[in-house]
Coordinates of C-alpha atoms in Angstrom, one line a residue:
M845 CA 35.8 -113.8 -29.6
F846 CA 39.5 -114.1 -30.0
K847 CA 41.3 -116.9 -31.9
K848 CA 43.8 -118.7 -29.8
V849 CA 46.9 -120.3 -31.2
F850 CA 46.5 -123.3 -29.0
L851 CA 43.6 -124.7 -27.1
I852 CA 45.2 -124.5 -23.7
S853 CA 42.2 -125.6 -21.7
F854 CA 38.5 -125.9 -21.5
L855 CA 37.3 -122.6 -20.1
L856 CA 34.3 -122.6 -17.7
S857 CA 31.2 -121.0 -19.2
I858 CA 30.0 -118.2 -17.1
T859 CA 27.1 -115.8 -17.2
V860 CA 28.5 -112.8 -19.2
I861 CA 25.6 -110.4 -19.9
H862 CA 27.6 -108.3 -22.3
S863 CA 30.7 -109.3 -24.3
Q864 CA 32.9 -107.2 -26.5
T865 CA 31.0 -104.0 -27.6
T866 CA 32.8 -101.2 -29.3
C867 CA 32.1 -97.6 -28.2
S868 CA 30.4 -96.1 -31.2
N869 CA 28.5 -92.8 -31.4
G870 CA 28.8 -92.4 -27.7
M871 CA 27.4 -95.8 -26.7
A872 CA 28.7 -99.3 -26.0
G873 CA 25.4 -101.1 -26.1
E874 CA 23.3 -99.5 -23.3
Y875 CA 26.3 -97.8 -21.7
P876 CA 27.4 -94.2 -22.5
C877 CA 31.1 -94.1 -23.4
S878 CA 33.9 -92.1 -24.9
N879 CA 37.2 -93.7 -26.1
Y880 CA 36.6 -96.9 -24.0
D881 CA 35.2 -100.2 -25.3
L882 CA 33.4 -102.8 -23.3
M883 CA 35.2 -106.1 -23.2
A884 CA 32.9 -108.1 -20.9
F885 CA 30.6 -107.8 -17.9
I886 CA 30.1 -110.2 -15.0
P887 CA 27.0 -109.6 -12.8
I888 CA 26.9 -109.6 -9.0
S889 CA 24.8 -112.8 -9.1
T890 CA 27.8 -114.6 -10.5
L891 CA 30.5 -112.9 -8.4
A892 CA 28.9 -113.1 -4.9
N893 CA 27.3 -115.8 -3.0
S894 CA 23.5 -115.6 -2.5
N895 CA 23.8 -114.7 1.2
G896 CA 21.8 -111.4 1.8
S897 CA 21.4 -108.9 -0.9
P898 CA 25.0 -108.7 -2.3
S899 CA 26.6 -105.6 -3.7
S900 CA 30.1 -104.7 -5.0
S901 CA 32.8 -102.5 -3.4
D902 CA 36.5 -102.2 -3.9
I903 CA 38.6 -103.8 -6.6
W904 CA 42.2 -104.6 -7.2
G905 CA 44.3 -106.7 -9.5
W906 CA 47.2 -109.1 -9.7
T907 CA 49.5 -110.1 -12.6
D908 CA 51.1 -113.5 -12.1
P909 CA 54.9 -112.9 -12.5
T910 CA 55.3 -116.5 -13.7
T911 CA 52.5 -116.9 -16.3
N912 CA 51.8 -113.2 -16.9
K913 CA 48.1 -113.9 -16.5
E914 CA 45.9 -111.2 -15.2
Y915 CA 43.4 -111.5 -12.3
A916 CA 40.8 -109.2 -11.0
I917 CA 40.1 -109.3 -7.2
A918 CA 36.6 -107.9 -6.6
G919 CA 35.2 -107.0 -3.2
M920 CA 31.6 -108.1 -2.6
S921 CA 29.5 -107.5 0.4
N922 CA 29.8 -111.1 1.6
S923 CA 33.0 -112.4 -0.1
T924 CA 35.9 -111.6 -2.4
A925 CA 35.7 -112.8 -6.0
F926 CA 38.6 -113.9 -8.2
I927 CA 38.4 -113.6 -12.0
D928 CA 40.9 -114.5 -14.7
I929 CA 40.7 -111.6 -17.2
T930 CA 43.7 -112.5 -19.3
D931 CA 41.4 -112.8 -22.2
P932 CA 39.2 -109.8 -21.4
V933 CA 36.4 -110.9 -23.8
N934 CA 36.2 -114.3 -22.2
P935 CA 36.8 -113.8 -18.4
I936 CA 36.7 -116.8 -16.2
F937 CA 35.1 -116.7 -12.7
L938 CA 37.4 -118.8 -10.6
G939 CA 35.5 -118.6 -7.3
R940 CA 35.4 -116.7 -4.0
L941 CA 36.7 -116.3 -0.5
D942 CA 33.8 -115.8 1.9
S943 CA 33.8 -113.1 4.6
N944 CA 35.1 -113.9 8.0
A945 CA 32.3 -112.1 9.8
G946 CA 29.0 -111.6 7.9
N947 CA 28.0 -109.0 5.3
N948 CA 29.1 -105.5 4.9
S949 CA 29.2 -102.8 2.3
W950 CA 32.9 -102.1 2.6
R951 CA 35.6 -104.6 1.6
D952 CA 39.0 -103.4 0.6
I953 CA 41.9 -105.4 -1.0
K954 CA 45.5 -104.7 -1.7
V955 CA 48.3 -107.1 -3.1
Y956 CA 51.8 -107.7 -2.1
N957 CA 54.3 -110.5 -2.9
N958 CA 51.6 -112.6 -4.7
H959 CA 49.2 -112.4 -1.8
A960 CA 45.9 -110.6 -1.4
F961 CA 45.3 -108.8 1.9
I962 CA 41.6 -108.2 2.7
V963 CA 39.8 -106.1 5.3
A964 CA 36.1 -105.3 5.9
D965 CA 34.4 -102.5 7.8
I966 CA 31.5 -102.5 10.4
V967 CA 31.3 -106.3 10.4
G968 CA 32.6 -107.5 13.8
E969 CA 35.8 -109.4 14.2
H970 CA 36.8 -109.9 10.6
G971 CA 40.5 -109.2 10.9
M972 CA 42.8 -109.2 7.9
Q973 CA 42.5 -112.1 5.5
V974 CA 45.6 -113.2 3.7
F975 CA 45.2 -115.3 0.5
D976 CA 48.0 -116.8 -1.6
L977 CA 47.1 -115.8 -5.2
T978 CA 49.4 -118.4 -6.7
K979 CA 46.6 -120.9 -5.8
L980 CA 44.7 -119.5 -8.8
R981 CA 47.3 -120.9 -11.3
G982 CA 45.7 -123.6 -13.4
V983 CA 42.2 -123.1 -12.0
T984 CA 39.5 -123.2 -14.7
S985 CA 36.4 -124.0 -12.8
E986 CA 34.6 -122.4 -9.8
Q987 CA 36.2 -123.0 -6.5
S988 CA 35.5 -122.2 -2.8
F989 CA 38.7 -120.7 -1.4
T990 CA 39.9 -120.4 2.1
A991 CA 42.3 -117.8 3.7
D992 CA 45.9 -118.9 4.2
A993 CA 46.2 -116.7 7.3
I994 CA 44.0 -114.3 9.3
Y995 CA 45.5 -111.4 11.3
T996 CA 43.3 -111.1 14.4
G997 CA 45.0 -108.0 15.9
V998 CA 42.2 -105.9 14.5
G999 CA 38.4 -106.4 14.2
S1000 CA 36.9 -104.4 11.4
C1001 CA 38.8 -101.9 9.3
H1002 CA 37.7 -99.6 6.6
N1003 CA 40.8 -99.8 4.4
I1004 CA 44.2 -101.2 3.8
V1005 CA 47.3 -99.5 2.3
I1006 CA 50.5 -101.3 1.4
N1007 CA 53.9 -99.8 0.7
E1008 CA 55.3 -102.5 -1.5
D1009 CA 58.8 -101.1 -1.3
K1010 CA 59.0 -101.9 2.4
G1011 CA 56.6 -104.9 2.8
V1012 CA 54.4 -103.0 5.3
A1013 CA 50.6 -102.8 5.4
Y1014 CA 48.8 -99.9 7.0
L1015 CA 45.3 -100.7 8.3
V1016 CA 43.2 -97.6 8.6
G1017 CA 39.7 -96.8 9.8
C1018 CA 39.8 -99.5 12.5
R1019 CA 37.6 -97.5 14.9
S1020 CA 37.1 -100.3 17.4
T1021 CA 40.8 -101.0 17.7
N1022 CA 42.6 -97.6 18.0
G1023 CA 40.1 -95.0 16.9
G1024 CA 41.0 -95.3 13.2
G1025 CA 44.6 -94.1 12.9
P1026 CA 47.1 -96.2 10.9
I1027 CA 48.1 -99.6 12.3
F1028 CA 51.4 -100.9 11.0
I1029 CA 51.7 -104.5 10.0
D1030 CA 54.9 -106.3 8.8
I1031 CA 53.8 -108.5 5.9
S1032 CA 57.3 -109.2 4.5
T1033 CA 56.4 -112.9 5.2
P1034 CA 52.8 -112.6 4.0
T1035 CA 51.3 -115.5 6.0
T1036 CA 52.7 -114.4 9.3
P1037 CA 51.7 -110.8 9.6
T1038 CA 53.2 -109.1 12.7
S1039 CA 52.2 -105.9 14.5
M1040 CA 54.7 -102.9 14.4
G1041 CA 52.6 -100.6 16.4
D1042 CA 50.2 -97.8 15.5
Y1043 CA 49.6 -94.0 15.4
R1044 CA 46.7 -92.3 17.0
T1045 CA 47.5 -88.6 17.3
D1046 CA 45.7 -87.3 14.2
G1047 CA 42.6 -89.4 14.6
Y1048 CA 40.7 -91.4 12.0
S1049 CA 42.1 -92.0 8.5
H1050 CA 39.4 -93.0 6.0
D1051 CA 41.9 -93.8 3.3
A1052 CA 45.6 -93.2 2.7
Q1053 CA 48.6 -93.8 0.4
V1054 CA 52.1 -94.6 1.6
I1055 CA 55.1 -94.1 -0.6
T1056 CA 58.9 -94.3 -0.4
Y1057 CA 59.2 -90.6 -1.3
N1058 CA 61.2 -89.6 -4.4
G1059 CA 59.7 -86.2 -5.1
P1060 CA 61.1 -82.7 -5.3
D1061 CA 61.5 -82.0 -1.6
T1062 CA 65.0 -83.1 -0.9
E1063 CA 64.6 -83.0 2.8
H1064 CA 62.3 -86.0 2.8
Q1065 CA 63.6 -88.1 -0.1
G1066 CA 64.0 -91.7 0.7
K1067 CA 61.6 -91.5 3.7
E1068 CA 58.3 -93.4 4.0
I1069 CA 55.6 -90.8 3.6
Y1070 CA 52.0 -91.4 4.7
I1071 CA 49.3 -89.1 3.3
G1072 CA 46.0 -89.7 5.0
S1073 CA 42.5 -88.6 4.0
N1074 CA 41.2 -87.9 7.5
E1075 CA 37.5 -86.9 7.1
D1076 CA 38.1 -83.1 7.5
E1077 CA 41.7 -82.6 6.5
I1078 CA 44.7 -84.2 4.8
V1079 CA 47.6 -85.2 7.0
V1080 CA 51.2 -85.8 5.8
L1081 CA 53.3 -88.0 8.1
D1082 CA 56.8 -89.4 8.2
V1083 CA 56.3 -93.0 9.1
T1084 CA 59.8 -94.2 8.4
D1085 CA 60.3 -95.0 12.1
K1086 CA 57.1 -96.7 13.3
S1087 CA 57.9 -96.0 16.9
N1088 CA 58.4 -92.3 16.3
V1089 CA 55.9 -91.1 13.7
T1090 CA 56.1 -87.3 13.0
R1091 CA 53.6 -85.1 11.4
I1092 CA 55.1 -83.1 8.6
S1093 CA 52.0 -81.0 7.7
N1094 CA 48.2 -81.0 7.5
I1095 CA 46.1 -79.6 4.7
N1096 CA 42.7 -77.9 4.7
Y1097 CA 40.7 -76.5 1.7
P1098 CA 37.5 -74.6 1.1
Q1099 CA 34.1 -76.2 1.4
I1100 CA 35.2 -79.4 3.0
G1101 CA 32.5 -82.1 2.9
Y1102 CA 34.3 -85.4 3.6
T1103 CA 38.0 -85.7 2.8
H1104 CA 37.8 -89.2 1.3
Q1105 CA 40.7 -90.4 -0.9
G1106 CA 43.6 -89.3 -3.0
W1107 CA 46.7 -90.4 -4.9
F1108 CA 50.1 -88.9 -5.7
T1109 CA 51.2 -88.2 -9.2
E1110 CA 54.0 -90.6 -10.2
D1111 CA 56.7 -87.8 -9.7
H1112 CA 55.3 -87.3 -6.1
R1113 CA 54.9 -83.6 -6.8
Y1114 CA 51.1 -83.4 -6.7
F1115 CA 48.3 -85.1 -4.7
I1116 CA 44.9 -85.4 -6.3
L1117 CA 42.0 -85.6 -3.8
G1118 CA 38.4 -86.5 -3.9
D1119 CA 35.9 -85.1 -1.3
E1120 CA 33.0 -87.5 -1.2
T1121 CA 30.2 -85.1 0.0
D1122 CA 31.0 -81.7 -1.3
E1123 CA 28.8 -82.2 -4.4
R1124 CA 25.9 -83.1 -2.1
N1125 CA 26.6 -80.5 0.6
Y1126 CA 27.4 -77.5 -1.7
G1127 CA 25.5 -78.2 -4.9
M1128 CA 28.7 -78.2 -7.1
N1129 CA 29.7 -80.5 -10.0
T1130 CA 32.1 -83.3 -9.4
R1131 CA 35.1 -81.6 -7.8
T1132 CA 38.6 -82.9 -7.8
L1133 CA 41.3 -80.9 -5.9
I1134 CA 45.0 -80.8 -6.9
F1135 CA 47.5 -80.0 -4.2
D1136 CA 51.1 -79.0 -4.9
L1137 CA 53.5 -80.8 -2.5
Q1138 CA 56.8 -79.5 -3.8
D1139 CA 57.4 -78.6 -0.2
L1140 CA 55.9 -81.3 2.0
D1141 CA 56.0 -78.9 5.0
N1142 CA 54.1 -76.2 3.2
P1143 CA 51.6 -77.8 0.7
S1144 CA 49.1 -75.6 -1.2
L1145 CA 46.0 -76.0 -3.2
S1146 CA 47.2 -75.7 -6.8
S1147 CA 44.0 -76.0 -8.8
T1148 CA 40.4 -77.4 -8.8
Y1149 CA 38.7 -79.4 -11.6
L1150 CA 35.0 -79.5 -12.0
G1151 CA 33.4 -82.4 -14.0
E1152 CA 30.5 -82.3 -16.4
T1153 CA 28.0 -83.8 -13.9
R1154 CA 27.0 -83.6 -10.3
A1155 CA 27.9 -87.2 -9.6
I1156 CA 29.8 -87.9 -6.4
D1157 CA 33.5 -88.8 -6.8
H1158 CA 34.9 -91.8 -5.0
N1159 CA 38.3 -93.5 -5.6
G1160 CA 40.9 -92.2 -8.0
Y1161 CA 44.2 -93.4 -9.2
T1162 CA 47.0 -92.0 -11.4
K1163 CA 48.8 -93.8 -14.1
G1164 CA 51.4 -91.9 -16.1
N1165 CA 49.6 -88.7 -17.3
E1166 CA 46.1 -90.0 -16.7
Y1167 CA 43.9 -90.0 -13.7
F1168 CA 41.2 -92.7 -13.4
L1169 CA 38.3 -91.5 -11.4
S1170 CA 35.4 -93.5 -10.0
S1171 CA 32.5 -91.1 -10.2
Y1172 CA 29.6 -93.2 -8.9
T1173 CA 26.6 -92.6 -11.2
A1174 CA 28.8 -91.0 -13.9
G1175 CA 31.0 -94.1 -14.2
M1176 CA 34.7 -94.2 -14.8
R1177 CA 36.1 -90.8 -15.9
V1178 CA 39.6 -90.6 -17.4
L1179 CA 41.4 -87.2 -17.1
D1180 CA 44.6 -86.0 -18.8
I1181 CA 46.9 -84.6 -16.1
S1182 CA 49.8 -83.8 -18.4
N1183 CA 49.1 -80.1 -17.7
I1184 CA 48.7 -80.5 -14.0
S1185 CA 51.0 -77.6 -13.1
S1186 CA 48.6 -75.2 -14.7
S1187 CA 46.4 -73.3 -12.2
S1188 CA 43.4 -73.0 -14.5
N1189 CA 43.4 -75.9 -16.9
S1190 CA 45.2 -78.7 -15.0
M1191 CA 42.9 -81.6 -16.0
T1192 CA 41.0 -82.4 -19.1
E1193 CA 38.5 -85.3 -19.6
I1194 CA 39.7 -87.6 -22.4
G1195 CA 37.4 -90.6 -22.0
Y1196 CA 34.8 -92.3 -19.9
F1197 CA 32.7 -95.5 -19.4
D1198 CA 29.4 -95.0 -17.6
T1199 CA 28.2 -98.2 -16.0
H1200 CA 25.1 -96.4 -14.6
P1201 CA 23.2 -95.2 -17.6
E1202 CA 20.0 -94.4 -15.7
H1203 CA 21.3 -90.9 -14.5
D1204 CA 24.2 -88.9 -13.2
N1205 CA 22.5 -87.8 -10.0
T1206 CA 24.3 -87.0 -6.7
S1207 CA 23.7 -90.4 -5.2
F1208 CA 25.7 -93.4 -3.9
R1209 CA 25.1 -95.8 -6.8
G1210 CA 27.3 -96.9 -9.7
V1211 CA 31.1 -97.2 -9.8
W1212 CA 32.8 -97.8 -6.5
S1213 CA 36.4 -98.2 -7.8
V1214 CA 38.6 -98.9 -10.8
Y1215 CA 41.9 -100.7 -11.2
P1216 CA 43.9 -99.4 -14.2
Y1217 CA 47.3 -101.0 -13.6
F1218 CA 47.3 -104.2 -15.7
P1219 CA 50.2 -104.2 -18.2
S1220 CA 47.9 -105.3 -21.0
G1221 CA 45.7 -102.2 -20.8
N1222 CA 42.8 -104.1 -19.4
I1223 CA 40.8 -102.0 -16.9
V1224 CA 38.4 -103.4 -14.3
I1225 CA 35.5 -101.5 -12.8
N1226 CA 33.4 -102.5 -9.9
D1227 CA 29.9 -101.2 -10.0
I1228 CA 28.0 -101.3 -6.7
N1229 CA 24.7 -102.3 -8.2
R1230 CA 25.6 -104.3 -11.3
G1231 CA 29.0 -106.1 -10.9
M1232 CA 32.3 -106.0 -12.7
F1233 CA 33.1 -104.5 -16.1
I1234 CA 36.2 -105.0 -18.1
V1235 CA 37.0 -102.1 -20.5
R1236 CA 39.9 -101.1 -22.7
K1237 CA 40.9 -97.9 -24.5
S1238 CA 39.3 -97.9 -27.9
G1239 CA 41.5 -99.3 -30.7
T1240 CA 43.9 -101.1 -28.4
L1241 CA 42.4 -104.6 -29.0
G1242 CA 41.5 -106.0 -32.4
S1243 CA 38.3 -107.8 -33.3
D1244 CA 38.0 -111.5 -34.3
T1245 CA 38.0 -110.6 -38.0
N1246 CA 41.2 -111.0 -40.1
E1247 CA 40.8 -107.5 -41.5
I1248 CA 43.2 -105.1 -40.0
N1249 CA 43.8 -101.8 -41.9
K1250 CA 42.3 -103.4 -45.0
A1251 CA 44.9 -106.2 -45.0
S1252 CA 44.7 -109.8 -43.9
L1253 CA 46.7 -111.0 -40.9
K1254 CA 46.2 -114.5 -39.6
I1255 CA 47.8 -116.3 -36.7
Y1256 CA 47.9 -120.1 -36.6
P1257 CA 49.9 -123.0 -35.2
N1258 CA 52.6 -124.6 -37.3
P1259 CA 51.6 -128.3 -37.2
T1260 CA 55.2 -129.6 -37.4
N1261 CA 56.9 -127.6 -34.6
I1262 CA 54.1 -125.9 -32.6
N1263 CA 55.8 -122.5 -33.2
P1264 CA 53.3 -119.8 -34.1
T1265 CA 53.2 -118.4 -37.6
I1266 CA 52.0 -115.0 -38.8
S1267 CA 50.6 -114.9 -42.3
V1268 CA 50.3 -111.5 -44.0
S1269 CA 48.4 -110.9 -47.3
K1270 CA 49.3 -108.1 -49.6
G1271 CA 47.8 -104.8 -48.3
T1272 CA 48.5 -101.8 -46.1
I1273 CA 50.3 -103.5 -43.2
E1274 CA 53.7 -101.7 -42.9
T1275 CA 54.9 -102.9 -39.5
I1276 CA 54.3 -105.8 -37.1
E1277 CA 55.6 -106.0 -33.5
V1278 CA 55.4 -108.9 -31.1
I1279 CA 55.1 -107.5 -27.6
S1280 CA 55.2 -109.4 -24.3
I1281 CA 52.4 -108.9 -21.8
L1282 CA 54.7 -106.7 -19.8
G1283 CA 55.2 -104.3 -22.8
K1284 CA 58.7 -105.5 -24.0
R1285 CA 59.1 -105.8 -27.8
V1286 CA 60.4 -109.3 -28.6
R1287 CA 60.1 -109.2 -32.5
S1288 CA 59.8 -106.5 -35.0
F1289 CA 59.1 -106.6 -38.8
E1290 CA 59.1 -103.4 -40.8
N1291 CA 58.7 -102.1 -44.4
I1292 CA 56.4 -105.0 -45.4
K1293 CA 53.7 -103.0 -47.2
N1294 CA 52.2 -104.7 -50.3
Q1295 CA 54.0 -108.0 -49.6
N1296 CA 52.7 -111.6 -49.1
F1297 CA 54.7 -113.7 -46.7
E1298 CA 54.7 -115.9 -43.6
I1299 CA 56.8 -115.5 -40.5
N1300 CA 57.7 -118.3 -38.1
I1301 CA 58.0 -116.7 -34.6
N1302 CA 60.5 -119.3 -33.3
G1303 CA 61.7 -119.3 -29.8
L1304 CA 58.8 -117.7 -28.0
S1305 CA 58.4 -119.0 -24.5
T1306 CA 55.1 -120.0 -23.0
G1307 CA 53.0 -116.9 -22.3
I1308 CA 50.8 -114.2 -23.7
Y1309 CA 51.8 -111.8 -26.4
L1310 CA 50.3 -108.9 -28.3
I1311 CA 50.7 -108.5 -32.0
R1312 CA 50.7 -104.8 -32.8
V1313 CA 50.1 -103.8 -36.4
N1314 CA 50.9 -100.3 -37.8
D1315 CA 51.4 -99.0 -34.3
N1316 CA 47.7 -99.3 -33.3
S1317 CA 45.7 -102.4 -34.1
V1318 CA 46.3 -105.3 -31.8
K1319 CA 45.6 -109.1 -31.7
K1320 CA 46.4 -111.5 -28.9
L1321 CA 48.7 -114.5 -29.2
I1322 CA 48.7 -117.3 -26.6
V1323 CA 51.7 -119.7 -26.7
N1324 CA 51.6 -122.8 -24.6
K1325 CA 54.3 -125.3 -25.4

């Protein structure tokens, strides 16, 4: 477990079945892996209340802009769980917000302006729960939370999408309300959500993404573009004017099973799609489809990637040149998309963490979703049958030993001025960087190989920092003045 410069609080002891386990020889304990280490695991029995036979579903995250702490928000069949994962090896279960309307297998969460917005499917008049995430600050023991607002203009909805640029939520898959097309909600003031109308022409959207478009098609730059996974096709809509939504295009592709979910690349050029039943219907390996949207009016299928197993693909998200795919029984698969413009070799698997070691069969078990957007590099995975896993790319978080690259690096408090001190013993350490949790370098020390010295890191404000040594090994520093 990690040393801390200051004992900032007593942390609640929770049931963590597995703590930090390095991926070695293709395994992290009982879990198959490649290039990703297990930080910690919290079982469903801790995350969910005991009502019914709980299971896990969607997962999202929030980084507190004031404290830089990181929180996982995990959907359960009967509640939503909140977990402080700032120290990924010692996560703290903070409590849960119970469902408005009974149990269901589908609960979806998104975050805007320090609030979580939560919907649930096939569960009566659940509505949209709004929860103020700043209430998690300072919490160190299990709580029972209540919603700060409930939008009752809908009953059950399968999914929620938010365009954070505009402060608009899009509720989709609300069959009982409008047949499942997108419903527009103004959430600019989070606790007073207001209807802005809806769109019904293209039928049911199972999932969607909405962006303020900044891609290569100059005709549509600056507009709000909605791309919906609509069961048997993809639809591309201009939703800039909520009272006058226009269809730009629709996309079909070979061997459609169930057009489930997809995500734009960061340059808005390509859209990466997962079809949830093509593996089962057509007997193929995990299939991921890449569409070229250089011209939004005339999109085309650019390439197809087939995985190593016949596991079903579920949610997938892009981050830089990587695509994080939830692949049910095959776990989280990480794909390099830096060559995405190629028609034959557009994606390459570069890592994985398999939370379902029993098999890679074509079945609806294992990983539901993954959230890869924490600035620290923490990644949270929600497994339907087991619970929540915290993983990190191998080599990005040091162990509790003082041996880094065969040299000694110690971090401890200065008893006279409570400013942290780094002590380096003679060895192979050449560079030390002090990095904020948001990735900004705040101190740098170079050309220190074979030297013995101590460094007072004066002036650091309260927060969490990473100490990076020789560009790779990392330790955590927590400062609380």
